[in-house]
Amino acid sequence: AGQNLDELRGSETGVFMGQFMHDFEQLQLDSNAHDLITSHSSTGSSMTLTANRVSYSFDFKGPSLTLDTACSSSLVALDLACKSLLNKDCDMALAGGVNLLLRPELTMSICKASMLSPDGLCKSFDASANGYVRSEGVACVVVKRLADARKDGDHILAVIKSSGSNQDGQTSGITVPNGLSQQKLLKKTLSAAGLSGADIDYAEAHGTGTAVGDPIEVNALGKVLGQSKGRDKNEPCLIGSVKSNIGHTEPTAG
């Protein structure tokens, strides 16, 4: 991001990280590894420290938190980072997520729930879609208020017009999304940005390659973006999902 770390020491920089896997912590605290526990085990593997260690290492004084909202963790982290900037709780924020696959137990449990693709292929939006593929990843973005970024001469890669989050509420199952909730959030977030569905040319979808979630999401996107008043039928809104290329990085997916 071209930031001078020495100048940032002691600054009101926030850190917002998404995480919901605990493989490394479980390895450290496994019942068969009691003799490996040291004075650093509690602070070395705790989810609490995922964001706090970054703040500690670089001497950032802004808000610092690790959050778990499952697969939306990094996106919700970004949403909170934006709101923290707008609230002036911080002057710059790091937002991201991290996922490491070090133990088999959770993969086994997700297999039992029939969520993973038995052939190891993520086929987003395909009729043959049969589940998602777990993968590892770490990603982080640096976010500032636009006026500050311009004033500081930063290299601006993108502008976030608005962000938001909500919940499905009750559906046919706790892992089943709610298309109406998705539509409501899309409309609310577009309105906050001063945009309509017709203004959107591309939507990066969750697109995990599941037979239940993908159709619900695509229909919600279609109703709000594809069928939006004012959209030229010759200029459709394209959708895609990078998961078909790299798999599902879970808390890092956003």
mmCIF file with all atom_site columns, N, CA and C in Angstrom, residues 13-54:
data_model
loop_
_atom_site.group_PDB
_atom_site.id
_atom_site.type_symbol
_atom_site.label_atom_id
_atom_site.label_alt_id
_atom_site.label_comp_id
_atom_site.label_asym_id
_atom_site.label_entity_id
_atom_site.label_seq_id
_atom_site.pdbx_PDB_ins_code
_atom_site.Cartn_x
_atom_site.Cartn_y
_atom_site.Cartn_z
_atom_site.occupancy
_atom_site.B_iso_or_equiv
_atom_site.pdbx_formal_charge
_atom_site.auth_seq_id
_atom_site.auth_comp_id
_atom_site.auth_asym_id
_atom_site.auth_atom_id
_atom_site.pdbx_PDB_model_num
ATOM 1   N N  . THR A 1 13 ? -4.764  3.627   13.773 1.00 0.00 ? 13 THR A N  1
ATOM 2   C CA . THR A 1 13 ? -4.998  2.648   12.712 1.00 0.00 ? 13 THR A CA 1
ATOM 3   C C  . THR A 1 13 ? -5.727  1.448   13.295 1.00 0.00 ? 13 THR A C  1
ATOM 4   N N  . GLY A 1 14 ? -6.849  1.077   12.686 1.00 0.00 ? 14 GLY A N  1
ATOM 5   C CA . GLY A 1 14 ? -7.644  -0.045  13.164 1.00 0.00 ? 14 GLY A CA 1
ATOM 6   C C  . GLY A 1 14 ? -7.305  -1.334  12.432 1.00 0.00 ? 14 GLY A C  1
ATOM 7   N N  . VAL A 1 15 ? -7.542  -2.458  13.087 1.00 0.00 ? 15 VAL A N  1
ATOM 8   C CA . VAL A 1 15 ? -7.313  -3.777  12.475 1.00 0.00 ? 15 VAL A CA 1
ATOM 9   C C  . VAL A 1 15 ? -8.568  -4.622  12.686 1.00 0.00 ? 15 VAL A C  1
ATOM 10  N N  . PHE A 1 16 ? -9.140  -5.095  11.582 1.00 0.00 ? 16 PHE A N  1
ATOM 11  C CA . PHE A 1 16 ? -10.378 -5.884  11.617 1.00 0.00 ? 16 PHE A CA 1
ATOM 12  C C  . PHE A 1 16 ? -10.132 -7.162  10.823 1.00 0.00 ? 16 PHE A C  1
ATOM 13  N N  . MET A 1 17 ? -10.064 -8.292  11.523 1.00 0.00 ? 17 MET A N  1
ATOM 14  C CA . MET A 1 17 ? -9.730  -9.551  10.862 1.00 0.00 ? 17 MET A CA 1
ATOM 15  C C  . MET A 1 17 ? -10.821 -10.592 11.065 1.00 0.00 ? 17 MET A C  1
ATOM 16  N N  . GLY A 1 18 ? -11.109 -11.342 10.008 1.00 0.00 ? 18 GLY A N  1
ATOM 17  C CA . GLY A 1 18 ? -12.092 -12.412 10.071 1.00 0.00 ? 18 GLY A CA 1
ATOM 18  C C  . GLY A 1 18 ? -11.422 -13.766 10.216 1.00 0.00 ? 18 GLY A C  1
ATOM 19  N N  . GLN A 1 19 ? -11.973 -14.600 11.091 1.00 0.00 ? 19 GLN A N  1
ATOM 20  C CA . GLN A 1 19 ? -11.435 -15.948 11.298 1.00 0.00 ? 19 GLN A CA 1
ATOM 21  C C  . GLN A 1 19 ? -12.504 -16.801 11.963 1.00 0.00 ? 19 GLN A C  1
ATOM 22  N N  . PHE A 1 20 ? -12.634 -18.061 11.527 1.00 0.00 ? 20 PHE A N  1
ATOM 23  C CA . PHE A 1 20 ? -13.505 -18.937 12.322 1.00 0.00 ? 20 PHE A CA 1
ATOM 24  C C  . PHE A 1 20 ? -12.982 -20.362 12.423 1.00 0.00 ? 20 PHE A C  1
ATOM 25  N N  . MET A 1 21 ? -11.829 -20.637 11.822 1.00 0.00 ? 21 MET A N  1
ATOM 26  C CA . MET A 1 21 ? -11.196 -21.935 12.012 1.00 0.00 ? 21 MET A CA 1
ATOM 27  C C  . MET A 1 21 ? -10.148 -21.822 13.125 1.00 0.00 ? 21 MET A C  1
ATOM 28  N N  . HIS A 1 22 ? -9.991  -22.895 13.890 1.00 0.00 ? 22 HIS A N  1
ATOM 29  C CA . HIS A 1 22 ? -9.108  -22.862 15.058 1.00 0.00 ? 22 HIS A CA 1
ATOM 30  C C  . HIS A 1 22 ? -8.099  -24.012 15.021 1.00 0.00 ? 22 HIS A C  1
ATOM 31  N N  . ASP A 1 23 ? -7.726  -24.432 13.807 1.00 0.00 ? 23 ASP A N  1
ATOM 32  C CA . ASP A 1 23 ? -6.869  -25.613 13.672 1.00 0.00 ? 23 ASP A CA 1
ATOM 33  C C  . ASP A 1 23 ? -5.554  -25.477 14.437 1.00 0.00 ? 23 ASP A C  1
ATOM 34  N N  . PHE A 1 24 ? -4.894  -24.316 14.303 1.00 0.00 ? 24 PHE A N  1
ATOM 35  C CA . PHE A 1 24 ? -3.594  -24.149 14.957 1.00 0.00 ? 24 PHE A CA 1
ATOM 36  C C  . PHE A 1 24 ? -3.740  -24.176 16.480 1.00 0.00 ? 24 PHE A C  1
ATOM 37  N N  . GLU A 1 25 ? -4.778  -23.507 16.978 1.00 0.00 ? 25 GLU A N  1
ATOM 38  C CA . GLU A 1 25 ? -5.021  -23.499 18.425 1.00 0.00 ? 25 GLU A CA 1
ATOM 39  C C  . GLU A 1 25 ? -5.314  -24.913 18.926 1.00 0.00 ? 25 GLU A C  1
ATOM 40  N N  . GLN A 1 26 ? -6.096  -25.662 18.148 1.00 0.00 ? 26 GLN A N  1
ATOM 41  C CA . GLN A 1 26 ? -6.439  -27.022 18.560 1.00 0.00 ? 26 GLN A CA 1
ATOM 42  C C  . GLN A 1 26 ? -5.213  -27.930 18.559 1.00 0.00 ? 26 GLN A C  1
ATOM 43  N N  . LEU A 1 27 ? -4.313  -27.695 17.631 1.00 0.00 ? 27 LEU A N  1
ATOM 44  C CA . LEU A 1 27 ? -3.063  -28.465 17.626 1.00 0.00 ? 27 LEU A CA 1
ATOM 45  C C  . LEU A 1 27 ? -2.254  -28.187 18.890 1.00 0.00 ? 27 LEU A C  1
ATOM 46  N N  . GLN A 1 28 ? -2.219  -26.910 19.271 1.00 0.00 ? 28 GLN A N  1
ATOM 47  C CA . GLN A 1 28 ? -1.441  -26.509 20.443 1.00 0.00 ? 28 GLN A CA 1
ATOM 48  C C  . GLN A 1 28 ? -2.021  -27.059 21.736 1.00 0.00 ? 28 GLN A C  1
ATOM 49  N N  . LEU A 1 29 ? -3.353  -27.157 21.781 1.00 0.00 ? 29 LEU A N  1
ATOM 50  C CA . LEU A 1 29 ? -4.022  -27.538 23.028 1.00 0.00 ? 29 LEU A CA 1
ATOM 51  C C  . LEU A 1 29 ? -4.598  -28.949 22.996 1.00 0.00 ? 29 LEU A C  1
ATOM 52  N N  . ASP A 1 30 ? -4.185  -29.738 22.039 1.00 0.00 ? 30 ASP A N  1
ATOM 53  C CA . ASP A 1 30 ? -4.673  -31.109 21.919 1.00 0.00 ? 30 ASP A CA 1
ATOM 54  C C  . ASP A 1 30 ? -4.317  -31.909 23.170 1.00 0.00 ? 30 ASP A C  1
ATOM 55  N N  . SER A 1 31 ? -5.175  -32.838 23.529 1.00 0.00 ? 31 SER A N  1
ATOM 56  C CA . SER A 1 31 ? -4.944  -33.637 24.737 1.00 0.00 ? 31 SER A CA 1
ATOM 57  C C  . SER A 1 31 ? -3.677  -34.484 24.632 1.00 0.00 ? 31 SER A C  1
ATOM 58  N N  . ASN A 1 32 ? -3.235  -34.739 23.380 1.00 0.00 ? 32 ASN A N  1
ATOM 59  C CA . ASN A 1 32 ? -2.009  -35.512 23.188 1.00 0.00 ? 32 ASN A CA 1
ATOM 60  C C  . ASN A 1 32 ? -0.763  -34.634 23.133 1.00 0.00 ? 32 ASN A C  1
ATOM 61  N N  . ALA A 1 33 ? -0.956  -33.317 23.325 1.00 0.00 ? 33 ALA A N  1
ATOM 62  C CA . ALA A 1 33 ? 0.178   -32.399 23.195 1.00 0.00 ? 33 ALA A CA 1
ATOM 63  C C  . ALA A 1 33 ? 0.420   -31.597 24.471 1.00 0.00 ? 33 ALA A C  1
ATOM 64  N N  . HIS A 1 34 ? -0.015  -32.147 25.602 1.00 0.00 ? 34 HIS A N  1
ATOM 65  C CA . HIS A 1 34 ? 0.122   -31.406 26.863 1.00 0.00 ? 34 HIS A CA 1
ATOM 66  C C  . HIS A 1 34 ? 1.577   -31.046 27.170 1.00 0.00 ? 34 HIS A C  1
ATOM 67  N N  . ASP A 1 35 ? 2.489   -31.904 26.776 1.00 0.00 ? 35 ASP A N  1
ATOM 68  C CA . ASP A 1 35 ? 3.896   -31.636 27.085 1.00 0.00 ? 35 ASP A CA 1
ATOM 69  C C  . ASP A 1 35 ? 4.486   -30.532 26.208 1.00 0.00 ? 35 ASP A C  1
ATOM 70  N N  . LEU A 1 36 ? 3.719   -30.120 25.184 1.00 0.00 ? 36 LEU A N  1
ATOM 71  C CA . LEU A 1 36 ? 4.196   -29.058 24.292 1.00 0.00 ? 36 LEU A CA 1
ATOM 72  C C  . LEU A 1 36 ? 3.678   -27.679 24.703 1.00 0.00 ? 36 LEU A C  1
ATOM 73  N N  . ILE A 1 37 ? 2.777   -27.637 25.681 1.00 0.00 ? 37 ILE A N  1
ATOM 74  C CA . ILE A 1 37 ? 2.217   -26.355 26.113 1.00 0.00 ? 37 ILE A CA 1
ATOM 75  C C  . ILE A 1 37 ? 3.285   -25.556 26.857 1.00 0.00 ? 37 ILE A C  1
ATOM 76  N N  . THR A 1 38 ? 3.432   -24.298 26.449 1.00 0.00 ? 38 THR A N  1
ATOM 77  C CA . THR A 1 38 ? 4.432   -23.421 27.065 1.00 0.00 ? 38 THR A CA 1
ATOM 78  C C  . THR A 1 38 ? 3.763   -22.137 27.547 1.00 0.00 ? 38 THR A C  1
ATOM 79  N N  . SER A 1 39 ? 4.557   -21.239 28.050 1.00 0.00 ? 39 SER A N  1
ATOM 80  C CA . SER A 1 39 ? 4.032   -19.962 28.534 1.00 0.00 ? 39 SER A CA 1
ATOM 81  C C  . SER A 1 39 ? 3.496   -19.096 27.396 1.00 0.00 ? 39 SER A C  1
ATOM 82  N N  . HIS A 1 40 ? 3.809   -19.457 26.157 1.00 0.00 ? 40 HIS A N  1
ATOM 83  C CA . HIS A 1 40 ? 3.356   -18.683 25.008 1.00 0.00 ? 40 HIS A CA 1
ATOM 84  C C  . HIS A 1 40 ? 2.151   -19.313 24.305 1.00 0.00 ? 40 HIS A C  1
ATOM 85  N N  . SER A 1 41 ? 1.714   -20.482 24.752 1.00 0.00 ? 41 SER A N  1
ATOM 86  C CA . SER A 1 41 ? 0.623   -21.174 24.065 1.00 0.00 ? 41 SER A CA 1
ATOM 87  C C  . SER A 1 41 ? -0.684  -20.387 24.080 1.00 0.00 ? 41 SER A C  1
ATOM 88  N N  . SER A 1 42 ? -0.967  -19.738 25.208 1.00 0.00 ? 42 SER A N  1
ATOM 89  C CA . SER A 1 42 ? -2.246  -19.020 25.313 1.00 0.00 ? 42 SER A CA 1
ATOM 90  C C  . SER A 1 42 ? -2.285  -17.782 24.422 1.00 0.00 ? 42 SER A C  1
ATOM 91  N N  . THR A 1 43 ? -1.154  -17.084 24.318 1.00 0.00 ? 43 THR A N  1
ATOM 92  C CA . THR A 1 43 ? -1.134  -15.880 23.485 1.00 0.00 ? 43 THR A CA 1
ATOM 93  C C  . THR A 1 43 ? -0.686  -16.176 22.059 1.00 0.00 ? 43 THR A C  1
ATOM 94  N N  . GLY A 1 44 ? -0.131  -17.331 21.827 1.00 0.00 ? 44 GLY A N  1
ATOM 95  C CA . GLY A 1 44 ? 0.356   -17.651 20.493 1.00 0.00 ? 44 GLY A CA 1
ATOM 96  C C  . GLY A 1 44 ? -0.699  -18.186 19.564 1.00 0.00 ? 44 GLY A C  1
ATOM 97  N N  . SER A 1 45 ? -1.787  -18.711 20.101 1.00 0.00 ? 45 SER A N  1
ATOM 98  C CA . SER A 1 45 ? -2.762  -19.374 19.235 1.00 0.00 ? 45 SER A CA 1
ATOM 99  C C  . SER A 1 45 ? -4.189  -18.886 19.427 1.00 0.00 ? 45 SER A C  1
ATOM 100 N N  . SER A 1 46 ? -4.409  -17.980 20.354 1.00 0.00 ? 46 SER A N  1
ATOM 101 C CA . SER A 1 46 ? -5.765  -17.514 20.616 1.00 0.00 ? 46 SER A CA 1
ATOM 102 C C  . SER A 1 46 ? -6.307  -16.666 19.472 1.00 0.00 ? 46 SER A C  1
ATOM 103 N N  . MET A 1 47 ? -7.575  -16.867 19.131 1.00 0.00 ? 47 MET A N  1
ATOM 104 C CA . MET A 1 47 ? -8.235  -16.074 18.091 1.00 0.00 ? 47 MET A CA 1
ATOM 105 C C  . MET A 1 47 ? -8.232  -14.593 18.450 1.00 0.00 ? 47 MET A C  1
ATOM 106 N N  . THR A 1 48 ? -8.231  -14.299 19.734 1.00 0.00 ? 48 THR A N  1
ATOM 107 C CA . THR A 1 48 ? -8.179  -12.912 20.194 1.00 0.00 ? 48 THR A CA 1
ATOM 108 C C  . THR A 1 48 ? -6.991  -12.177 19.609 1.00 0.00 ? 48 THR A C  1
ATOM 109 N N  . LEU A 1 49 ? -5.882  -12.900 19.468 1.00 0.00 ? 49 LEU A N  1
ATOM 110 C CA . LEU A 1 49 ? -4.624  -12.268 19.054 1.00 0.00 ? 49 LEU A CA 1
ATOM 111 C C  . LEU A 1 49 ? -4.476  -12.135 17.542 1.00 0.00 ? 49 LEU A C  1
ATOM 112 N N  . THR A 1 50 ? -5.393  -12.692 16.758 1.00 0.00 ? 50 THR A N  1
ATOM 113 C CA . THR A 1 50 ? -5.242  -12.635 15.303 1.00 0.00 ? 50 THR A CA 1
ATOM 114 C C  . THR A 1 50 ? -5.141  -11.194 14.823 1.00 0.00 ? 50 THR A C  1
ATOM 115 N N  . ALA A 1 51 ? -6.023  -10.342 15.313 1.00 0.00 ? 51 ALA A N  1
ATOM 116 C CA . ALA A 1 51 ? -5.959  -8.914  14.972 1.00 0.00 ? 51 ALA A CA 1
ATOM 117 C C  . ALA A 1 51 ? -5.024  -8.170  15.917 1.00 0.00 ? 51 ALA A C  1
ATOM 118 N N  . ASN A 1 52 ? -5.098  -8.510  17.191 1.00 0.00 ? 52 ASN A N  1
ATOM 119 C CA . ASN A 1 52 ? -4.326  -7.762  18.192 1.00 0.00 ? 52 ASN A CA 1
ATOM 120 C C  . ASN A 1 52 ? -2.819  -7.861  17.981 1.00 0.00 ? 52 ASN A C  1
ATOM 121 N N  . ARG A 1 53 ? -2.340  -9.013  17.478 1.00 0.00 ? 53 ARG A N  1
ATOM 122 C CA . ARG A 1 53 ? -0.898  -9.154  17.257 1.00 0.00 ? 53 ARG A CA 1
ATOM 123 C C  . ARG A 1 53 ? -0.427  -8.201  16.160 1.00 0.00 ? 53 ARG A C  1
ATOM 124 N N  . VAL A 1 54 ? -1.270  -7.968  15.152 1.00 0.00 ? 54 VAL A N  1
ATOM 125 C CA . VAL A 1 54 ? -0.917  -7.014  14.095 1.00 0.00 ? 54 VAL A CA 1
ATOM 126 C C  . VAL A 1 54 ? -0.814  -5.613  14.700 1.00 0.00 ? 54 VAL A C  1
#
